[in-house]
PDB file of C-alpha atoms and ligand atoms in Angstrom:
ATOM      1  CA  UNK A   1     137.434 120.626 102.655  1.00 62.00           C
ATOM      2  CA  UNK A   2     139.706 120.363  98.569  1.00 75.00           C
ATOM      3  CA  UNK A   3     137.132 121.325  95.642  1.00 91.00           C
ATOM      4  CA  UNK A   4     133.916 121.462  94.754  1.00 97.00           C
ATOM      5  CA  UNK A   5     133.059 117.518  93.386  1.00 98.00           C
ATOM      6  CA  UNK A   6     131.616 116.433  90.573  1.00 98.00           C
ATOM      7  CA  UNK A   7     129.338 114.315  90.758  1.00 98.00           C
ATOM      8  CA  UNK A   8     127.613 111.879  88.378  1.00 99.00           C
ATOM      9  CA  UNK A   9     124.462 110.300  88.882  1.00 99.00           C
ATOM     10  CA  UNK A  10     123.159 107.283  87.537  1.00 98.00           C
ATOM     11  CA  UNK A  11     118.929 107.038  86.672  1.00 98.00           C
ATOM     12  CA  UNK A  12     116.580 104.136  85.178  1.00 98.00           C
ATOM     13  CA  UNK A  13     113.080 106.039  85.702  1.00 98.00           C
ATOM     14  CA  UNK A  14     111.561 108.903  86.776  1.00 98.00           C
ATOM     15  CA  UNK A  15     114.586 111.182  88.875  1.00 98.00           C
ATOM     16  CA  UNK A  16     112.925 112.355  91.612  1.00 98.00           C
ATOM     17  CA  UNK A  17     116.558 111.197  93.860  1.00 98.00           C
ATOM     18  CA  UNK A  18     118.489 113.208  91.368  1.00 98.00           C
ATOM     19  CA  UNK A  19     116.120 116.298  91.378  1.00 98.00           C
ATOM     20  CA  UNK A  20     116.468 115.473  95.275  1.00 98.00           C
ATOM     21  CA  UNK A  21     120.442 115.654  95.399  1.00 98.00           C
ATOM     22  CA  UNK A  22     120.727 118.746  92.569  1.00 98.00           C
ATOM     23  CA  UNK A  23     118.477 121.381  94.317  1.00 98.00           C
ATOM     24  CA  UNK A  24     120.257 120.490  97.626  1.00 98.00           C
ATOM     25  CA  UNK A  25     123.609 121.607  96.264  1.00 98.00           C
ATOM     26  CA  UNK A  26     121.970 124.452  94.328  1.00 97.00           C
ATOM     27  CA  UNK A  27     121.307 124.962  97.950  1.00 96.00           C
ATOM     28  CA  UNK A  28     124.198 126.032  99.540  1.00 93.00           C
ATOM     29  CA  UNK A  29     125.722 129.208  99.874  1.00 92.00           C
ATOM     30  CA  UNK A  30     129.522 127.650  99.534  1.00 91.00           C
ATOM     31  CA  UNK A  31     129.320 125.539  96.383  1.00 91.00           C
ATOM     32  CA  UNK A  32     130.710 121.320  97.723  1.00 97.00           C
ATOM     33  CA  UNK A  33     129.540 119.862  94.619  1.00 98.00           C
ATOM     34  CA  UNK A  34     127.220 119.780  91.329  1.00 98.00           C
ATOM     35  CA  UNK A  35     126.070 118.013  89.138  1.00 98.00           C
ATOM     36  CA  UNK A  36     127.236 117.924  86.300  1.00 98.00           C
ATOM     37  CA  UNK A  37     126.473 114.801  84.020  1.00 98.00           C
ATOM     38  CA  UNK A  38     123.067 112.758  84.081  1.00 99.00           C
ATOM     39  CA  UNK A  39     123.350 109.251  82.353  1.00 98.00           C
ATOM     40  CA  UNK A  40     119.999 107.255  81.514  1.00 98.00           C
ATOM     41  CA  UNK A  41     120.409 103.388  80.507  1.00 98.00           C
ATOM     42  CA  UNK A  42     116.438 103.877  79.586  1.00 98.00           C
ATOM     43  CA  UNK A  43     116.924 107.002  76.394  1.00 97.00           C
ATOM     44  CA  UNK A  44     113.314 107.585  77.507  1.00 98.00           C
ATOM     45  CA  UNK A  45     113.768 107.951  81.165  1.00 98.00           C
ATOM     46  CA  UNK A  46     111.712 110.966  82.405  1.00 98.00           C
ATOM     47  CA  UNK A  47     114.218 112.243  84.885  1.00 98.00           C
ATOM     48  CA  UNK A  48     117.474 112.463  82.142  1.00 98.00           C
ATOM     49  CA  UNK A  49     114.250 115.554  80.743  1.00 98.00           C
ATOM     50  CA  UNK A  50     114.777 116.464  84.679  1.00 98.00           C
ATOM     51  CA  UNK A  51     117.810 117.344  84.081  1.00 98.00           C
ATOM     52  CA  UNK A  52     118.649 119.275  80.639  1.00 98.00           C
ATOM     53  CA  UNK A  53     115.646 121.585  82.446  1.00 98.00           C
ATOM     54  CA  UNK A  54     118.733 122.072  84.984  1.00 98.00           C
ATOM     55  CA  UNK A  55     121.344 123.109  82.685  1.00 98.00           C
ATOM     56  CA  UNK A  56     122.557 119.555  83.945  1.00 98.00           C
ATOM     57  CA  UNK A  57     124.660 117.483  80.762  1.00 98.00           C
ATOM     58  CA  UNK A  58     123.123 114.761  79.786  1.00 98.00           C
ATOM     59  CA  UNK A  59     123.778 111.013  78.002  1.00 98.00           C
ATOM     60  CA  UNK A  60     121.864 107.410  77.324  1.00 98.00           C
ATOM     61  CA  UNK A  61     122.528 104.661  75.369  1.00 97.00           C
ATOM     62  CA  UNK A  62     120.564 101.247  75.973  1.00 96.00           C
ATOM     63  CA  UNK A  63     122.329  98.312  77.303  1.00 94.00           C
ATOM     64  CA  UNK A  64     120.702  96.428  74.732  1.00 94.00           C
ATOM     65  CA  UNK A  65     122.508  97.074  71.946  1.00 95.00           C
ATOM     66  CA  UNK A  66     126.284  96.423  74.401  1.00 97.00           C
ATOM     67  CA  UNK A  67     127.255  91.992  74.347  1.00 95.00           C
ATOM     68  CA  UNK A  68     127.369  92.225  77.993  1.00 96.00           C
ATOM     69  CA  UNK A  69     127.028  93.426  81.196  1.00 96.00           C
ATOM     70  CA  UNK A  70     131.030  93.690  81.150  1.00 97.00           C
ATOM     71  CA  UNK A  71     130.968  96.091  77.873  1.00 97.00           C
ATOM     72  CA  UNK A  72     128.096  98.333  78.285  1.00 98.00           C
ATOM     73  CA  UNK A  73     129.468  98.970  82.243  1.00 98.00           C
ATOM     74  CA  UNK A  74     132.775  99.806  80.064  1.00 98.00           C
ATOM     75  CA  UNK A  75     131.423 102.419  77.977  1.00 98.00           C
ATOM     76  CA  UNK A  76     129.569 103.680  81.062  1.00 98.00           C
ATOM     77  CA  UNK A  77     133.256 104.220  83.144  1.00 98.00           C
ATOM     78  CA  UNK A  78     134.373 105.933  80.101  1.00 98.00           C
ATOM     79  CA  UNK A  79     131.339 108.060  79.753  1.00 98.00           C
ATOM     80  CA  UNK A  80     131.924 108.873  83.709  1.00 98.00           C
ATOM     81  CA  UNK A  81     135.941 109.357  83.523  1.00 98.00           C
ATOM     82  CA  UNK A  82     135.937 111.202  80.623  1.00 98.00           C
ATOM     83  CA  UNK A  83     133.992 114.291  83.165  1.00 98.00           C
ATOM     84  CA  UNK A  84     136.893 113.291  85.915  1.00 97.00           C
ATOM     85  CA  UNK A  85     133.539 112.249  88.389  1.00 98.00           C
ATOM     86  CA  UNK A  86     134.512 112.649  91.977  1.00 98.00           C
ATOM     87  CA  UNK A  87     130.760 110.687  93.095  1.00 98.00           C
ATOM     88  CA  UNK A  88     128.596 108.351  91.278  1.00 98.00           C
ATOM     89  CA  UNK A  89     124.934 108.340  92.549  1.00 99.00           C
ATOM     90  CA  UNK A  90     122.704 106.362  91.191  1.00 98.00           C
ATOM     91  CA  UNK A  91     119.410 106.930  92.382  1.00 98.00           C
ATOM     92  CA  UNK A  92     117.034 104.179  90.547  1.00 98.00           C
ATOM     93  CA  UNK A  93     119.454 103.209  88.442  1.00 98.00           C
ATOM     94  CA  UNK A  94     118.411  99.072  87.406  1.00 94.00           C
ATOM     95  CA  UNK A  95     121.601  98.418  86.195  1.00 95.00           C
ATOM     96  CA  UNK A  96     123.231  95.212  88.417  1.00 95.00           C
ATOM     97  CA  UNK A  97     127.242  97.054  88.341  1.00 97.00           C
ATOM     98  CA  UNK A  98     129.925  94.495  86.629  1.00 97.00           C
ATOM     99  CA  UNK A  99     132.888  93.756  89.186  1.00 97.00           C
ATOM    100  CA  UNK A 100     134.968  95.881  87.101  1.00 97.00           C
ATOM    101  CA  UNK A 101     132.792  99.440  87.247  1.00 98.00           C
ATOM    102  CA  UNK A 102     132.232  99.010  91.325  1.00 98.00           C
ATOM    103  CA  UNK A 103     136.647  97.982  91.074  1.00 96.00           C
ATOM    104  CA  UNK A 104     137.092 101.490  89.210  1.00 97.00           C
ATOM    105  CA  UNK A 105     134.942 103.597  91.651  1.00 98.00           C
ATOM    106  CA  UNK A 106     135.824 102.257  95.381  1.00 95.00           C
ATOM    107  CA  UNK A 107     133.921 103.612  97.880  1.00 96.00           C
ATOM    108  CA  UNK A 108     132.665 106.199  95.296  1.00 98.00           C
ATOM    109  CA  UNK A 109     129.700 105.017  94.276  1.00 98.00           C
ATOM    110  CA  UNK A 110     126.354 105.490  96.253  1.00 98.00           C
ATOM    111  CA  UNK A 111     123.392 103.856  95.761  1.00 98.00           C
ATOM    112  CA  UNK A 112     119.699 104.775  97.649  1.00 98.00           C
ATOM    113  CA  UNK A 113     117.557 101.066  98.174  1.00 98.00           C
ATOM    114  CA  UNK A 114     114.092 101.604  99.500  1.00 98.00           C
ATOM    115  CA  UNK A 115     114.611  99.895 103.126  1.00 99.00           C
ATOM    116  CA  UNK A 116     116.023  99.599 105.859  1.00 99.00           C
ATOM    117  CA  UNK A 117     118.973  97.438 104.646  1.00 98.00           C
ATOM    118  CA  UNK A 118     120.013  94.219 104.947  1.00 98.00           C
ATOM    119  CA  UNK A 119     115.852  93.795 105.088  1.00 98.00           C
ATOM    120  CA  UNK A 120     114.581  93.253 102.003  1.00 98.00           C
ATOM    121  CA  UNK A 121     117.133  93.621  99.044  1.00 98.00           C
ATOM    122  CA  UNK A 122     116.162  93.635  95.459  1.00 97.00           C
ATOM    123  CA  UNK A 123     112.880  94.903  93.304  1.00 97.00           C
ATOM    124  CA  UNK A 124     110.109  96.089  95.665  1.00 98.00           C
ATOM    125  CA  UNK A 125     111.438  96.776  98.398  1.00 98.00           C
ATOM    126  CA  UNK A 126     108.400  98.271  99.219  1.00 98.00           C
ATOM    127  CA  UNK A 127     106.120  95.665  98.946  1.00 98.00           C
ATOM    128  CA  UNK A 128     108.245  93.406 100.716  1.00 98.00           C
ATOM    129  CA  UNK A 129     107.918  94.927 103.988  1.00 98.00           C
ATOM    130  CA  UNK A 130     104.699  95.773 103.133  1.00 98.00           C
ATOM    131  CA  UNK A 131     103.718  92.222 102.342  1.00 98.00           C
ATOM    132  CA  UNK A 132     105.767  91.324 105.183  1.00 98.00           C
ATOM    133  CA  UNK A 133     103.970  92.563 107.785  1.00 98.00           C
ATOM    134  CA  UNK A 134     106.453  94.591 109.967  1.00 98.00           C
ATOM    135  CA  UNK A 135     106.307  97.908 111.827  1.00 98.00           C
ATOM    136  CA  UNK A 136     109.009 100.355 110.604  1.00 98.00           C
ATOM    137  CA  UNK A 137     110.883  99.895 107.909  1.00 99.00           C
ATOM    138  CA  UNK A 138     112.501 102.585 106.385  1.00 99.00           C
ATOM    139  CA  UNK A 139     115.227 104.222 103.828  1.00 99.00           C
ATOM    140  CA  UNK A 140     118.810 103.330 103.331  1.00 99.00           C
ATOM    141  CA  UNK A 141     121.892 105.643 101.376  1.00 99.00           C
ATOM    142  CA  UNK A 142     124.532 103.116 101.163  1.00 98.00           C
ATOM    143  CA  UNK A 143     128.351 102.424  99.080  1.00 98.00           C
ATOM    144  CA  UNK A 144     128.107  99.858  96.558  1.00 98.00           C
ATOM    145  CA  UNK A 145     130.052  96.891  96.680  1.00 97.00           C
ATOM    146  CA  UNK A 146     129.831  93.546  95.051  1.00 96.00           C
ATOM    147  CA  UNK A 147     126.293  91.638  96.340  1.00 96.00           C
ATOM    148  CA  UNK A 148     123.655  93.695  95.291  1.00 96.00           C
ATOM    149  CA  UNK A 149     122.184  96.224  98.116  1.00 97.00           C
ATOM    150  CA  UNK A 150     125.307  95.208 100.555  1.00 97.00           C
ATOM    151  CA  UNK A 151     127.789  97.634 100.517  1.00 98.00           C
ATOM    152  CA  UNK A 152     128.781  99.747 103.736  1.00 98.00           C
ATOM    153  CA  UNK A 153     125.555 101.779 105.193  1.00 98.00           C
ATOM    154  CA  UNK A 154     126.117 106.009 105.285  1.00 98.00           C
ATOM    155  CA  UNK A 155     122.599 106.981 106.896  1.00 98.00           C
ATOM    156  CA  UNK A 156     119.250 104.916 107.185  1.00 98.00           C
ATOM    157  CA  UNK A 157     116.201 106.420 108.241  1.00 98.00           C
ATOM    158  CA  UNK A 158     113.172 104.773 109.179  1.00 98.00           C
ATOM    159  CA  UNK A 159     109.028 105.168 108.113  1.00 98.00           C
ATOM    160  CA  UNK A 160     106.577 103.389 110.261  1.00 98.00           C
ATOM    161  CA  UNK A 161     103.886 101.536 108.974  1.00 98.00           C
ATOM    162  CA  UNK A 162     100.381 102.994 109.811  1.00 98.00           C
ATOM    163  CA  UNK A 163      97.789 100.630 109.728  1.00 98.00           C
ATOM    164  CA  UNK A 164      95.907 102.018 107.181  1.00 98.00           C
ATOM    165  CA  UNK A 165      98.220 101.932 104.952  1.00 98.00           C
ATOM    166  CA  UNK A 166      98.305 100.250 101.349  1.00 98.00           C
ATOM    167  CA  UNK A 167     101.414  99.796  99.544  1.00 98.00           C
ATOM    168  CA  UNK A 168     101.598 103.280  97.209  1.00 98.00           C
ATOM    169  CA  UNK A 169     100.909 104.749 100.915  1.00 98.00           C
ATOM    170  CA  UNK A 170     103.567 103.651 102.452  1.00 98.00           C
ATOM    171  CA  UNK A 171     105.950 104.154  99.159  1.00 98.00           C
ATOM    172  CA  UNK A 172     105.221 107.971  99.113  1.00 98.00           C
ATOM    173  CA  UNK A 173     106.469 108.313 102.608  1.00 98.00           C
ATOM    174  CA  UNK A 174     109.938 106.413 101.851  1.00 99.00           C
ATOM    175  CA  UNK A 175     110.334 108.691  99.240  1.00 98.00           C
ATOM    176  CA  UNK A 176     109.720 111.564 101.190  1.00 98.00           C
ATOM    177  CA  UNK A 177     112.302 110.858 103.756  1.00 98.00           C
ATOM    178  CA  UNK A 178     114.551 109.538 100.646  1.00 99.00           C
ATOM    179  CA  UNK A 179     114.655 112.815  99.333  1.00 98.00           C
ATOM    180  CA  UNK A 180     116.019 114.156 102.289  1.00 98.00           C
ATOM    181  CA  UNK A 181     118.602 111.293 103.115  1.00 98.00           C
ATOM    182  CA  UNK A 182     119.897 110.768 100.241  1.00 98.00           C
ATOM    183  CA  UNK A 183     121.266 115.337  99.468  1.00 98.00           C
ATOM    184  CA  UNK A 184     122.764 114.777 102.930  1.00 98.00           C
ATOM    185  CA  UNK A 185     124.684 111.476 102.564  1.00 98.00           C
ATOM    186  CA  UNK A 186     126.152 113.345  99.044  1.00 98.00           C
ATOM    187  CA  UNK A 187     126.519 116.774 101.031  1.00 98.00           C
ATOM    188  CA  UNK A 188     128.564 114.622 103.638  1.00 98.00           C
ATOM    189  CA  UNK A 189     130.585 113.251 100.601  1.00 98.00           C
ATOM    190  CA  UNK A 190     131.261 116.270  99.786  1.00 98.00           C
ATOM    191  CA  UNK A 191     132.180 117.734 102.562  1.00 97.00           C
ATOM    192  CA  UNK A 192     135.134 114.742 102.616  1.00 98.00           C
ATOM    193  CA  UNK A 193     133.392 113.736 106.515  1.00 98.00           C
ATOM    194  CA  UNK A 194     132.849 110.115 105.041  1.00 98.00           C
ATOM    195  CA  UNK A 195     135.521 107.069 106.552  1.00 98.00           C
ATOM    196  CA  UNK A 196     135.156 104.095 106.096  1.00 98.00           C
ATOM    197  CA  UNK A 197     136.667 101.086 107.555  1.00 97.00           C
ATOM    198  CA  UNK A 198     135.816  97.881 106.216  1.00 96.00           C
ATOM    199  CA  UNK A 199     131.563  97.624 106.692  1.00 97.00           C
ATOM    200  CA  UNK A 200     131.703 100.672 108.602  1.00 98.00           C
ATOM    201  CA  UNK A 201     130.928 104.236 107.884  1.00 98.00           C
ATOM    202  CA  UNK A 202     131.569 106.732 110.322  1.00 98.00           C
ATOM    203  CA  UNK A 203     130.676 110.644 110.179  1.00 98.00           C
ATOM    204  CA  UNK A 204     134.080 113.310 111.404  1.00 96.00           C
TER     205      UNK A 204
HETATM  206  C1  LIG B 301     113.223 105.123  94.402  1.00 78.85           C
HETATM  207  O1  LIG B 301     112.528 104.410  95.419  1.00 78.85           O
HETATM  208  C2  LIG B 301     114.679 104.040  94.580  1.00 78.85           C
HETATM  209  O2  LIG B 301     114.712 104.410  95.975  1.00 78.85           O
HETATM  210  C3  LIG B 301     114.337 103.047  93.812  1.00 78.85           C
HETATM  211  O3  LIG B 301     113.576 103.032  93.153  1.00 78.85           O
HETATM  212  C4  LIG B 301     113.292 104.889  93.439  1.00 78.85           C
HETATM  213  C5  LIG B 301     113.179 105.289  92.133  1.00 78.85           C
HETATM  214  O4  LIG B 301     112.807 106.389  92.211  1.00 78.85           O
HETATM  215  N1  LIG B 301     116.147 102.094  93.919  1.00 78.85           N
HETATM  216  C6  LIG B 301     115.637 100.934  93.933  1.00 78.85           C
HETATM  217  O5  LIG B 301     115.188 100.154  94.821  1.00 78.85           O
HETATM  218  C7  LIG B 301     116.845  99.860  93.691  1.00 78.85           C
HETATM  219  N2  LIG B 301     117.341  98.742  94.180  1.00 78.85           N
HETATM  220  P1  LIG B 301     113.749 107.839  91.590  1.00 78.85           P
HETATM  221  O6  LIG B 301     114.241 107.671  90.542  1.00 78.85           O
HETATM  222  O7  LIG B 301     112.014 108.426  91.692  1.00 78.85           O
HETATM  223  O8  LIG B 301     114.517 108.061  92.101  1.00 78.85           O
END
């Protein structure tokens, strides 16, 4: 295993997945990775406060002050590069990334999505699954590529849709599962245990 990995987490809201990653990394006996930077495109995102309480450096600026996605992403990428980051974790970051950003950090950007991909991409994945009437849904951690919710899958976990579920109760159970698999995937990355070949990720 190489040096302790430096991790940036990008959020747009509550930041509960970011917290689950931080807590897992802090609980390791031998540190394998550290969240050193949390960025948000939403200046009053709840998660920023949570990150500060952990003593993590935060930064936020709005995409609205940039004239294009490319320019905004270049500004974010430059903040990430300044901090010598190994892994970028998207955790409820509700922005599509430009091709340039993805190219810069190829196979070093992870995302969590609240469905079993490739089903139910995009917004409100839990609601889409609930309305479809599936018996099982779940969540996926994947590397990010140029297409939406599409890159190589690292981990997935299923969640059963129960007879008396509402969209809200289902969403809550999926979120609990997210909080298990995202830290697991980050831990595997930090231990150099993920090998990507085309669409396939092996755990070595
Ligand atoms: C999570 O459910 C995450 O899977 C979802 O947003 C929520 C963020 O919660 N992300 C997406 O839908 C991305 N397509 P959090 O801010 O508490 O981590």
